[in-house]
mmCIF file of C-alpha atoms in Angstrom:
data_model
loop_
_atom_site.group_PDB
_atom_site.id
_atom_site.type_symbol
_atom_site.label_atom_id
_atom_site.label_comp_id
_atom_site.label_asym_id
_atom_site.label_seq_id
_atom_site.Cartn_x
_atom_site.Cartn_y
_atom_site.Cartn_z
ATOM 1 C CA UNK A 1 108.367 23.679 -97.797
ATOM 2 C CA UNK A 2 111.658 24.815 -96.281
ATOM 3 C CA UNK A 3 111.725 24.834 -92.648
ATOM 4 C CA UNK A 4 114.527 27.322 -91.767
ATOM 5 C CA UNK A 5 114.436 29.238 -88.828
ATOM 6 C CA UNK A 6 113.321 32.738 -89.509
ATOM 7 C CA UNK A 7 114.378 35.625 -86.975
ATOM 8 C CA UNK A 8 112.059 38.083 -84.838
ATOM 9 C CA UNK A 9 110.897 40.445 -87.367
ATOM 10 C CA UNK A 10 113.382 43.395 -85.625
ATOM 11 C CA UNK A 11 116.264 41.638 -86.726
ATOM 12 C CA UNK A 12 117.957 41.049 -89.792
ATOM 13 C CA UNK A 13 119.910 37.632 -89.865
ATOM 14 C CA UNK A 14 121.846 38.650 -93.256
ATOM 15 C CA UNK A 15 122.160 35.632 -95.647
ATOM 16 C CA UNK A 16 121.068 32.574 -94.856
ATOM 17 C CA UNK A 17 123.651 29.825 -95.910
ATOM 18 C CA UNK A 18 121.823 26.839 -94.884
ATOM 19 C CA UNK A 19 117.946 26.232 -96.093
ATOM 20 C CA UNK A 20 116.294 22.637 -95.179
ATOM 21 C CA UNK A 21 113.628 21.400 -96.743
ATOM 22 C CA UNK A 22 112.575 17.918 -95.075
ATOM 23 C CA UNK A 23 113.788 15.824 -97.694
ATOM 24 C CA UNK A 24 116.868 17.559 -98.629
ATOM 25 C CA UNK A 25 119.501 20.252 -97.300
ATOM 26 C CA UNK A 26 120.577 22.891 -99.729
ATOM 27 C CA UNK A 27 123.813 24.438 -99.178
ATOM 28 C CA UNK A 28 125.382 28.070 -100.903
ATOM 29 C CA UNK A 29 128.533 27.101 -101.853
ATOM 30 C CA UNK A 30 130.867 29.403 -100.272
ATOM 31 C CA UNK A 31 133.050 28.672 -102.347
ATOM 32 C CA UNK A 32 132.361 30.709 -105.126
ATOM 33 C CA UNK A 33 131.202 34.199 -103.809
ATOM 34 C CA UNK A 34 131.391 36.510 -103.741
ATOM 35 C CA UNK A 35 131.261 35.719 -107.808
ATOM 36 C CA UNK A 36 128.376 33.358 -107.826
ATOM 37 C CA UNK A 37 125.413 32.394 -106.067
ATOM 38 C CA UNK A 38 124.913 29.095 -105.995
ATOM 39 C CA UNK A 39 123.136 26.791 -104.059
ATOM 40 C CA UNK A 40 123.962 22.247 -103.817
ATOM 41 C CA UNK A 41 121.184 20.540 -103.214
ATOM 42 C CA UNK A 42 122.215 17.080 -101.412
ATOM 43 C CA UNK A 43 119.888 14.643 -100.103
ATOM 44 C CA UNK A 44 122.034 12.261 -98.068
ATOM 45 C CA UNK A 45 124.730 12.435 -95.757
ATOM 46 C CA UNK A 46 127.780 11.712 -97.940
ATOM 47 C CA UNK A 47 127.138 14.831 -99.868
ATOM 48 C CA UNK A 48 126.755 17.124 -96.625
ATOM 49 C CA UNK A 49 130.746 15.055 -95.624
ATOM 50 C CA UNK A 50 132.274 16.104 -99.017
ATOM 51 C CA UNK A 51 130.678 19.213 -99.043
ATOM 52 C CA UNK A 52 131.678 20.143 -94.965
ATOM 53 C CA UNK A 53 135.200 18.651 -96.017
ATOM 54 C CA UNK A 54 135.531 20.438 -99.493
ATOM 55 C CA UNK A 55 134.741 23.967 -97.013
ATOM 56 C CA UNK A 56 131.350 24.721 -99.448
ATOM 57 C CA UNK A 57 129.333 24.816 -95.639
ATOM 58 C CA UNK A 58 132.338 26.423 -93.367
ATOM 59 C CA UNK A 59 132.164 28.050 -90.040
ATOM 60 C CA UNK A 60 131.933 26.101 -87.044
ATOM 61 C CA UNK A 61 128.493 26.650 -86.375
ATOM 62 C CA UNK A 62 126.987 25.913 -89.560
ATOM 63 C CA UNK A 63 129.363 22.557 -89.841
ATOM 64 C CA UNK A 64 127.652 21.315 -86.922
ATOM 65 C CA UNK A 65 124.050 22.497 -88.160
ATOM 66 C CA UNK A 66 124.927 20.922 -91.780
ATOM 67 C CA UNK A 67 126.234 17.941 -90.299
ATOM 68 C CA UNK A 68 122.875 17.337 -87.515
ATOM 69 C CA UNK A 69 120.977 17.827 -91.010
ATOM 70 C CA UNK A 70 123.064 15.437 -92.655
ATOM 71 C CA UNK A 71 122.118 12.771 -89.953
ATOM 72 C CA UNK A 72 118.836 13.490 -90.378
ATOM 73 C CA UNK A 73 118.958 12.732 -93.998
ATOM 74 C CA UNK A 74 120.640 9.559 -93.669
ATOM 75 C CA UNK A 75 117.712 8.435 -91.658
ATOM 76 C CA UNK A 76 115.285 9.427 -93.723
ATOM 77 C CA UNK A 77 117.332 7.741 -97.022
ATOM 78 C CA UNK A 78 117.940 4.260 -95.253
ATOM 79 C CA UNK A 79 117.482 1.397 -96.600
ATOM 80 C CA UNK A 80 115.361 -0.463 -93.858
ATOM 81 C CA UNK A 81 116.668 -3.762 -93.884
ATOM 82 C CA UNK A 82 119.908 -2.655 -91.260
ATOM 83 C CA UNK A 83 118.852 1.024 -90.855
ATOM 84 C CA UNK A 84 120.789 1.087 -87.489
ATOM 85 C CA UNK A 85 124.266 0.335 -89.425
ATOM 86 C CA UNK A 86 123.226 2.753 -92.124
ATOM 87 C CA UNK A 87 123.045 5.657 -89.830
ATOM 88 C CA UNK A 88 125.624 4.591 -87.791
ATOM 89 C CA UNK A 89 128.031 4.482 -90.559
ATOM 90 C CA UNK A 90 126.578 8.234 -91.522
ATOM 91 C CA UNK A 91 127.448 9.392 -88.305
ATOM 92 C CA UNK A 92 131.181 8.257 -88.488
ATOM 93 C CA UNK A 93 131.353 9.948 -92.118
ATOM 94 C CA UNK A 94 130.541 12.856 -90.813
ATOM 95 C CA UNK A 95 132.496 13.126 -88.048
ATOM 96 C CA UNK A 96 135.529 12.877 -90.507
ATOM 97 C CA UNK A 97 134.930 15.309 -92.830
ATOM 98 C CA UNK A 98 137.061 18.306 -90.756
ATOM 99 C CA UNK A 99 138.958 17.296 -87.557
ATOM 100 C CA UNK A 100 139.201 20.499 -85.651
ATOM 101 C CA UNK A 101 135.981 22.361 -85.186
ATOM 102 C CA UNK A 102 134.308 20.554 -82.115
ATOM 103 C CA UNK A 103 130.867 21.735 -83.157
ATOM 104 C CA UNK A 104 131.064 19.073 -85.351
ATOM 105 C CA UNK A 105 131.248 16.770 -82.623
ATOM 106 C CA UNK A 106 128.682 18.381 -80.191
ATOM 107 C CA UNK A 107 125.871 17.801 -83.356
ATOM 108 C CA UNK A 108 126.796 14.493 -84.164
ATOM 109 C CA UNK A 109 126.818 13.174 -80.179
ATOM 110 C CA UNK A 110 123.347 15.234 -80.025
ATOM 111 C CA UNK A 111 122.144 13.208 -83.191
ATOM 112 C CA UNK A 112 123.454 10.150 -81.918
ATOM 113 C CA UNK A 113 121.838 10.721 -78.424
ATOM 114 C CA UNK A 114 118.351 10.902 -80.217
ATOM 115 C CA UNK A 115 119.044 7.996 -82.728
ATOM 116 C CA UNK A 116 120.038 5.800 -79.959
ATOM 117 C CA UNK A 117 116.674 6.596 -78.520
ATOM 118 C CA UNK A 118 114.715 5.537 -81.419
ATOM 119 C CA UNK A 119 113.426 2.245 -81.541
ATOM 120 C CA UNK A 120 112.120 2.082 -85.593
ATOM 121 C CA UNK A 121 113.262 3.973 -88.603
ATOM 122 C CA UNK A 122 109.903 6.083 -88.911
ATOM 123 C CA UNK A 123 110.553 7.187 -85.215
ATOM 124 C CA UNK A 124 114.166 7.834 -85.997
ATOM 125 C CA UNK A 125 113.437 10.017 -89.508
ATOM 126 C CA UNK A 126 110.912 12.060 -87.537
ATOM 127 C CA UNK A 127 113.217 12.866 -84.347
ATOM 128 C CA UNK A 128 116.406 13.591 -86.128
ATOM 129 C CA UNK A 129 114.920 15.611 -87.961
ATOM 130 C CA UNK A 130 113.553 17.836 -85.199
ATOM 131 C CA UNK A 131 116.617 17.577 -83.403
ATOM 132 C CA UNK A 132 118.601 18.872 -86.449
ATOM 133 C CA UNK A 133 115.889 21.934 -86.548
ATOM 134 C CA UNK A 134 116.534 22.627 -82.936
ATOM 135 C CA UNK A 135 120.266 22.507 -83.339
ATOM 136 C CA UNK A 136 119.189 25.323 -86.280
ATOM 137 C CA UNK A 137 117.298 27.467 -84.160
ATOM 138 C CA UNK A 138 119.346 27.215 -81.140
ATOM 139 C CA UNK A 139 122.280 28.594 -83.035
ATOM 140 C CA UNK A 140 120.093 31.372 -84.250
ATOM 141 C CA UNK A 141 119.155 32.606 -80.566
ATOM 142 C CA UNK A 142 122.024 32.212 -79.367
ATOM 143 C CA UNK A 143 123.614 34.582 -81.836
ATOM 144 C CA UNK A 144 121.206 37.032 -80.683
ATOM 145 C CA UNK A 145 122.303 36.345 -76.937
ATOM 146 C CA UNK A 146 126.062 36.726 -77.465
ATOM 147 C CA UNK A 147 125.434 39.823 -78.994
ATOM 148 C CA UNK A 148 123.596 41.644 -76.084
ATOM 149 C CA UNK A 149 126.405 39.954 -73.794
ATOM 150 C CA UNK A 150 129.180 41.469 -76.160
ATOM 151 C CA UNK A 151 127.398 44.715 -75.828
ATOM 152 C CA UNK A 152 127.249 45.013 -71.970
ATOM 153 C CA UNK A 153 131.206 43.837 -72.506
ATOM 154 C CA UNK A 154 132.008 46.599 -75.112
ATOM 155 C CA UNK A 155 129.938 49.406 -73.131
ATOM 156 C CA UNK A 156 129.976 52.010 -75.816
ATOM 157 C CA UNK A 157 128.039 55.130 -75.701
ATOM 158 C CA UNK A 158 129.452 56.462 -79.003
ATOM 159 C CA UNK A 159 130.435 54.817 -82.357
ATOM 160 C CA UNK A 160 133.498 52.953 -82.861
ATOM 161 C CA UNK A 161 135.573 51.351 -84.879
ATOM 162 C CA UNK A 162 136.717 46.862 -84.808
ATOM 163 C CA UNK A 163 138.379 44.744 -86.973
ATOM 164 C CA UNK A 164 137.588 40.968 -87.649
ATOM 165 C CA UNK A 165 139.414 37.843 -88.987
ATOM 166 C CA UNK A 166 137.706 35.084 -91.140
ATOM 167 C CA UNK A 167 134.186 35.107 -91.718
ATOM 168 C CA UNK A 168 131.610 34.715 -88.222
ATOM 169 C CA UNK A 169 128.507 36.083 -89.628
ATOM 170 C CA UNK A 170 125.037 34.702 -90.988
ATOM 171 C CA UNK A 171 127.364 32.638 -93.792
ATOM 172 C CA UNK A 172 129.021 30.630 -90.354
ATOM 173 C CA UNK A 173 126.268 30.165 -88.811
ATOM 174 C CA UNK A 174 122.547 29.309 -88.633
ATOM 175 C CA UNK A 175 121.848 33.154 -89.281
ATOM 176 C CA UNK A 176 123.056 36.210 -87.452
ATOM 177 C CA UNK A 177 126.852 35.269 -86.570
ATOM 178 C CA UNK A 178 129.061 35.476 -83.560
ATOM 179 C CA UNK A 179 131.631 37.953 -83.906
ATOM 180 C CA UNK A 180 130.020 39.325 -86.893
ATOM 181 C CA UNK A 181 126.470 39.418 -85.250
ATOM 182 C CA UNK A 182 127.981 41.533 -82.485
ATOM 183 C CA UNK A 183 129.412 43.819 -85.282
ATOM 184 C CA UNK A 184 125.693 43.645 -86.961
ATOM 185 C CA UNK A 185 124.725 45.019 -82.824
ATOM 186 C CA UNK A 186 126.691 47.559 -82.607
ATOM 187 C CA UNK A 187 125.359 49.112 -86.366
ATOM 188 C CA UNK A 188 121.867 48.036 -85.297
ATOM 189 C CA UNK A 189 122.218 50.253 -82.092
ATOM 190 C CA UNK A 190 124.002 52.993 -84.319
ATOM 191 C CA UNK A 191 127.669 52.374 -82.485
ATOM 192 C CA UNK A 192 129.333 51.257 -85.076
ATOM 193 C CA UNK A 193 132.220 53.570 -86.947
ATOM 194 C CA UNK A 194 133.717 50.890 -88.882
ATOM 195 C CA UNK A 195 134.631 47.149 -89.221
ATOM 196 C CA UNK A 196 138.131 46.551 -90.344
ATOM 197 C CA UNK A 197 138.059 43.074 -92.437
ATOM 198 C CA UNK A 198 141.262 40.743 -92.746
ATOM 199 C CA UNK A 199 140.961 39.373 -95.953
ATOM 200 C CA UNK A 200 142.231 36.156 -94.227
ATOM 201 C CA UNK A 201 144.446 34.189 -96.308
ATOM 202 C CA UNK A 202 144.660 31.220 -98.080
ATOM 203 C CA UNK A 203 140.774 30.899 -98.340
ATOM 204 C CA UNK A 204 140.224 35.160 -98.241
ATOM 205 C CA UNK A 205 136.968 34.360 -95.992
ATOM 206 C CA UNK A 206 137.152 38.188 -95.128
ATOM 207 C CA UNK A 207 137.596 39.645 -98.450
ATOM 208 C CA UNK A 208 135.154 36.743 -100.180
ATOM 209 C CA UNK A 209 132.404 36.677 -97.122
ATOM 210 C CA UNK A 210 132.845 39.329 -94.941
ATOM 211 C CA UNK A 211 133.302 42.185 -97.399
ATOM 212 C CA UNK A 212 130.407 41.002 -98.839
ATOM 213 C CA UNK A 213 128.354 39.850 -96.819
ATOM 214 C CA UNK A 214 128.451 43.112 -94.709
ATOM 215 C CA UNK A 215 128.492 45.533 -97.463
ATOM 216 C CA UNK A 216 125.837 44.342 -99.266
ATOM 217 C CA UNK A 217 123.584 45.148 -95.778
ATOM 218 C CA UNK A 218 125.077 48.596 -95.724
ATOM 219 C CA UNK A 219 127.135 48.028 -93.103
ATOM 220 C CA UNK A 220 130.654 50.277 -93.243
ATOM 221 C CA UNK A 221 133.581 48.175 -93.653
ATOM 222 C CA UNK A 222 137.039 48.522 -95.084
ATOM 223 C CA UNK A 223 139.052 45.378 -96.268
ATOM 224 C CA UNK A 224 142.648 45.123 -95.680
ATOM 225 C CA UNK A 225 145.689 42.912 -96.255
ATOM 226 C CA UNK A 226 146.177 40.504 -93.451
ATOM 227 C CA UNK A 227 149.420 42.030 -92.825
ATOM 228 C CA UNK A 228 147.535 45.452 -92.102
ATOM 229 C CA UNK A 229 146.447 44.911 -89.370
ATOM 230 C CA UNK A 230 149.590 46.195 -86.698
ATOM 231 C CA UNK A 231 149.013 49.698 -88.662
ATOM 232 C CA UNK A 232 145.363 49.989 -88.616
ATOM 233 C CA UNK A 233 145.495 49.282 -84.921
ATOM 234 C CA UNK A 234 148.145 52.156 -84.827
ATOM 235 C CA UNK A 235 146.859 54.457 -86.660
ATOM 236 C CA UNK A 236 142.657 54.126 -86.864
ATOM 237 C CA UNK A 237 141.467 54.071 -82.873
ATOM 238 C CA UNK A 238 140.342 50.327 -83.373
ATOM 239 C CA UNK A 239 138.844 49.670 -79.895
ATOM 240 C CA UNK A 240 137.943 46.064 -79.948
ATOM 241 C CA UNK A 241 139.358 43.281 -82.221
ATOM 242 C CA UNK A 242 136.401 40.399 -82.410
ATOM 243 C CA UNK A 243 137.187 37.267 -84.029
ATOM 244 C CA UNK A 244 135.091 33.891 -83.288
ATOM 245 C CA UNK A 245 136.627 30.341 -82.649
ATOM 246 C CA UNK A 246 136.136 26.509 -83.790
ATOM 247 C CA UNK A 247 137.320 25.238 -80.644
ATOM 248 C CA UNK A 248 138.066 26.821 -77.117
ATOM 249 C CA UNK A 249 139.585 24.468 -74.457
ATOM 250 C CA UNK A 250 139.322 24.347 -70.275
ATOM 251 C CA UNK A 251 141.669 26.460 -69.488
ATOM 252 C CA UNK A 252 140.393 29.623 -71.853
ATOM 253 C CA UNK A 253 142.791 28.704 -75.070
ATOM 254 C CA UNK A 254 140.995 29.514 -78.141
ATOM 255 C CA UNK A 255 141.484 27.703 -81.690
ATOM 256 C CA UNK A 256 140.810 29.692 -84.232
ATOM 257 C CA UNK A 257 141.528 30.255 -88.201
ATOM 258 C CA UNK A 258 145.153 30.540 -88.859
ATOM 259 C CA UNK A 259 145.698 34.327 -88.463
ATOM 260 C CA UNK A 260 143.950 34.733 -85.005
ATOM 261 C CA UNK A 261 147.152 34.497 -82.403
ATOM 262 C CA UNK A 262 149.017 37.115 -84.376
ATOM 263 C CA UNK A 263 146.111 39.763 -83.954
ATOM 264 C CA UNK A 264 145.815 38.772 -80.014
ATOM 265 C CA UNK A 265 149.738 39.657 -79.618
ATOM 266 C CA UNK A 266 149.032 42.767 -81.605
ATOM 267 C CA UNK A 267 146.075 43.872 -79.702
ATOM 268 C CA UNK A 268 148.176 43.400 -76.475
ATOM 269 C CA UNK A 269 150.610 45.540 -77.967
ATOM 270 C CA UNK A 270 148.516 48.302 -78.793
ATOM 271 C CA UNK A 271 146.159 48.409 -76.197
ATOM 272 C CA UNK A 272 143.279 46.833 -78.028
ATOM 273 C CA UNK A 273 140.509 44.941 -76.438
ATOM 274 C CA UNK A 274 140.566 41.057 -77.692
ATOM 275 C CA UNK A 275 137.048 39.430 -77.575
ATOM 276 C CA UNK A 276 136.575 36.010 -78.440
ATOM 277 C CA UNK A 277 132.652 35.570 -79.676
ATOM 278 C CA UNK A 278 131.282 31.789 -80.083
ATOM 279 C CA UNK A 279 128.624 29.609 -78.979
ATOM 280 C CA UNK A 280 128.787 27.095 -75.653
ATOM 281 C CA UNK A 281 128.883 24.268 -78.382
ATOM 282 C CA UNK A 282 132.105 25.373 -79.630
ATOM 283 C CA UNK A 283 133.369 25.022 -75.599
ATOM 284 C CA UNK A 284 135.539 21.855 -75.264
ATOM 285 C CA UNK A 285 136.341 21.317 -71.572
ATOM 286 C CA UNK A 286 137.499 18.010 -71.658
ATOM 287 C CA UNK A 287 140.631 19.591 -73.840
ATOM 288 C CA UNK A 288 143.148 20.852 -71.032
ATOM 289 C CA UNK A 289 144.597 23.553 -73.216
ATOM 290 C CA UNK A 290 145.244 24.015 -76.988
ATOM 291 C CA UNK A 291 147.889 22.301 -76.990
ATOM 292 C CA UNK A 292 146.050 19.114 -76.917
ATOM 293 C CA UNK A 293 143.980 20.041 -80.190
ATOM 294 C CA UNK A 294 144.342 18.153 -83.239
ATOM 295 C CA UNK A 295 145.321 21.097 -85.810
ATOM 296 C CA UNK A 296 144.162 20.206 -89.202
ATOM 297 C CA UNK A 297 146.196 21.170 -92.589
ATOM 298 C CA UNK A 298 145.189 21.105 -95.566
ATOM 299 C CA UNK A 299 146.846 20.987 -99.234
ATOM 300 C CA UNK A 300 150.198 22.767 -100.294
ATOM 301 C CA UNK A 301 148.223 23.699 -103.360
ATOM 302 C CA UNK A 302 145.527 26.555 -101.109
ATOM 303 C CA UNK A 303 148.896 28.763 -100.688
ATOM 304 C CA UNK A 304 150.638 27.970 -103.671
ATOM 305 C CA UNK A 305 147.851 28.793 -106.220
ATOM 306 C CA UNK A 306 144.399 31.164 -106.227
ATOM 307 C CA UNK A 307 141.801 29.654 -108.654
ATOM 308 C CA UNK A 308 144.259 27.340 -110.533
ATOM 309 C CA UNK A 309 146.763 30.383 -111.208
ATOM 310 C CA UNK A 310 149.951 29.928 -109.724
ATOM 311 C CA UNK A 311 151.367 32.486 -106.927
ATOM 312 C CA UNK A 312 154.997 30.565 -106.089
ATOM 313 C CA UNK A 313 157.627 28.400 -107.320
ATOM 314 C CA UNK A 314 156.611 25.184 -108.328
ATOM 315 C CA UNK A 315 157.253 22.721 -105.590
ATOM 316 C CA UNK A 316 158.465 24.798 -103.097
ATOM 317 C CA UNK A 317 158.177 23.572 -99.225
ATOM 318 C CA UNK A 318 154.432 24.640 -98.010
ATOM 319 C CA UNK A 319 152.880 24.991 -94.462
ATOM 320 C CA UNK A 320 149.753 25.396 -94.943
ATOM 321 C CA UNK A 321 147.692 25.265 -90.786
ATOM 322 C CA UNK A 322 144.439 25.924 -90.850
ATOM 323 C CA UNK A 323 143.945 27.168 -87.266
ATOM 324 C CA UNK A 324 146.153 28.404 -84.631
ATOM 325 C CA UNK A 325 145.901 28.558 -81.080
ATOM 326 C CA UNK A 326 145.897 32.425 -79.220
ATOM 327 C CA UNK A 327 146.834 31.276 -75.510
ATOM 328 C CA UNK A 328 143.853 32.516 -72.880
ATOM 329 C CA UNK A 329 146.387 35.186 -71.875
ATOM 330 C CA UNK A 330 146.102 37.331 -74.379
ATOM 331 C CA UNK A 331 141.871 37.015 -74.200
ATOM 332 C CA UNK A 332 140.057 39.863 -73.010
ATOM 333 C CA UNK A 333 136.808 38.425 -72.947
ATOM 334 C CA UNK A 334 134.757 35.012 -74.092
ATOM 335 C CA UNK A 335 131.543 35.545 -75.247
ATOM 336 C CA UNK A 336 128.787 33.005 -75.236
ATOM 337 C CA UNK A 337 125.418 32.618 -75.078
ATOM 338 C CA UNK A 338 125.854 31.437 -71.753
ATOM 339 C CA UNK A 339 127.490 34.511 -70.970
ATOM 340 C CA UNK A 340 131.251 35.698 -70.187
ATOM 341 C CA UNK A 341 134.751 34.803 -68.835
ATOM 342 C CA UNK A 342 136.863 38.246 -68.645
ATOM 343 C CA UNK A 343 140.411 37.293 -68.183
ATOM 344 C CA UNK A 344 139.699 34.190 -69.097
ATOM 345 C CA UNK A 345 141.788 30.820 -67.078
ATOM 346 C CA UNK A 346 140.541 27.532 -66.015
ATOM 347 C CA UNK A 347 138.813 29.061 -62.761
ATOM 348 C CA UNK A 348 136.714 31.618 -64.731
ATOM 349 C CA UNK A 349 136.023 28.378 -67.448
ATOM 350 C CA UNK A 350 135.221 25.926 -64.825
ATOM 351 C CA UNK A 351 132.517 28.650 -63.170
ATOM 352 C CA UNK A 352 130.441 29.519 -66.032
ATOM 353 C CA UNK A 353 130.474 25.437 -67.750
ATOM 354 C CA UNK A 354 131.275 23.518 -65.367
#
C-alpha cells in the first residue's frame, strides 16, 4: 500500500510525481508529458541515479525526496553479507547522478545520518525508510508554509497577474510546489489574474509541466516564448515574477535553471517584484556566493535537436548550462518555509539560518 503523503483535505497538491510503496518507488516520467503518462517502477537505488540523472524525477525537491527513497531501497535490497558497503556505495551513486541541486545533498547526508545510526540491516531498512517518508512530508508542509509567507510578501487585495520560469509545482516537489504553490495561493484565495509561463528552453519544463500541470486544475495561464518575457512585463501589469531555485548560497545568490538571471535584470528594469520561492534544504551557506557553485552542462544534442529532429547545423559549437546564477542584488525577496530575507545579502542570510 503506497505510503505518500496526502494533503489536508482543503488543499489540492496537483499531481503527485512521486508515489512510494515500501518496497519500491514509482516515478512519472517527466519526460514524456505532457504526451504520456507514464509511471517507472524501480526497486533499487541505481534506477532512482539513472532516472534523477536522465531528468525523469527533476526539480530540486523531488531529487532529494527520490534520492532519500532511493537510500531507503538500497537498504531494504542488500545483500546482508557487507550491507554497510552496499549502502554506502548507494549513497555515493546517488550523490552523482546531478551535481548542482544541493537538495540532493541535504537527503543523502540526512540518510546517511540515520544509516550511520543503525546497528543491523533490519534496523537500517525500517529507519531509512521513515526518514525518506519524513523527508516526503516535510517537503509537502513546507510548500504550504512558503506559500502563506509569499502571501504576506505579495500583499494583494485584488487579482493579479505573475510569470514563472521552469517548472516549481507538485511535479518538483513532494506535492504542492514552491513558486508554483504560491501561484496555486494566490488562485486558491481568488487573487490570481494570470500566470505567465516561460516555456523554458532546452527541456520546455514550462510549456511541457507548467502549462499542463496548471491548466489541467483550471488555473489561468498563458504560455510564452522565453524571449517574451521583456514585452509581457511591458505591456501586461505583471506584478511579481516567481521562479524557485536548486541552490541559493550565503550571501543571497540564487542558482537557478538557465533562464532565471535574464528575468531578474528584466524585472529590475521594469519595475517588477523578483521573488525567489524554495525550501531551507535548498539553502547552502557554506557556498560564499554563486560563484563558487559547480554549474552542471549537459549534452550539445538538448539544443541542437527536439525529440530526435534536428533544429541546427550539424556540428555546430553548443553551450548548453543548465543553471545560471541571478546575483542577490537583483532579489526582492527569498521565500522559505523558514520564512523571508527581503533585500536579500549575507546579513539578512546569516539572521534567518544561521
Amino acid at each position: 500500500m503506497a505510503t505518500t503523503p496526502n494533503p489536508s483535505s482543503e488543499r489540492g497538491i496537483g499531481t503527485v510525481a512521486i508515489r512510494w510503496h515500501g518496497g519500491s518507488l514509482e516515478l512519472l516520467d517527466q519526460r514524456l508529458l505532457p504526451g504520456e503518462e507514464h509511471w517507472i517502477t524501480l526497486e533499487g537505488a541505481a534506477g532512482v541515479s539513472e532516472s534523477i540523472r536522465d531528468m525523469v524525477v527533476r526539480g530540486a525537491p523531488a531529487i532529494g525526496i527520490s534520492a532519500a527513497y532511493g537510500v531507503a531501497l538500497a537498504a531494504r535490497h542488500a545483500g546482508g553479507g557487507d550491507w554497510k558497503a552496499e549502502i554506502k556505495q548507494a549513497i555515493r551513486e546517488l550523490a552523482a547522478s546531478r551535481p548542482t541541486a544541493v537538495n540532493l545533498f541535504w537527503a543523502l547526508q540526512r540518510m546517511e545520518r540515520v544509516f550511520h545510526a543503525c546497528h543491523s540491516l533490519n534496523e537500517a531498512v525500517k529507519r531509512l525508510a521513515r526518514e525518506a517518508e519524513a523527508i516526503h512530508e516535510e517537503d509537502l508542509a513546507a510548500n504550504f508554509a512558503m506559500a502563506d509567507h509569499a502571501l504576506a510578501v505579495i500583499g494583494a487585495t485584488k487579482p493579479l497577474s505573475v510569470l514563472t520560469h521552469c517548472n516549481t509545482g507538485a511535479l518538483a516537489t513532494g506535492g504542492y510546489g514552491t513558486a508554483l504553490g504560491v501561484v496555486r495561493r494566490l488562485n486558491e484565495k481568488k487573487l490570481l489574474k494570470e500566470v505567465y509561463a516561460d516555456e523554458t528552453r532546452p527541456w520546455l519544463q514550462g510549456s511541457r509541466l507548467t502549462a499542463w500541470e496548471l491548466s489541467r486544475e483550471g488555473i489561468p495561464v498563458t504560455l510564452n516564448a522565453d524571449g517574451a518575457a521583456a514585452t509581457i512585463m511591458a505591456l501586461k501589469d505583471v506584478r511579481w515574477v516567481i521562479v524557485g531555485a536548486d541552490r541559493i548560497t550565503a550571501n543571497g545568490d540564487v542558482v537557478n535553471k538557465i533562464g532565471t538571471y535574464s528575468l531578474a535584470v528584466l524585472a529590475r528594469h521594469h519595475n517588477v517584484g523578483f521573488m525567489v520561492v524554495a525550501p531551507s534544504s535548498t539553502v547552502d551557506m557554506a557556498m560564499a556566493s554563486g560563484a563558487d557553485v559547480p554549474i552542471e552542462e549537459r549534452e550539445s544534442v538538448e539544443i541542437r535537436e527536439i525529440r530526435g529532429i534536428g533544429l541546427a547545423p550539424e556540428g555546430v559549437n553548443v553551450f548548453n548550462p543548465v543553471f545560471d546564477v541571478t546575483p542577490a542584488s537583483l532579489i526582492d525577496a527569498i521565500v522559505t518555509e523558514k520564512g523571508v530575507v527581503h533585500n536579500p545579502n549575507i546579513t539578512g542570510m546569516r539572521a534567518l539560518f544561521g
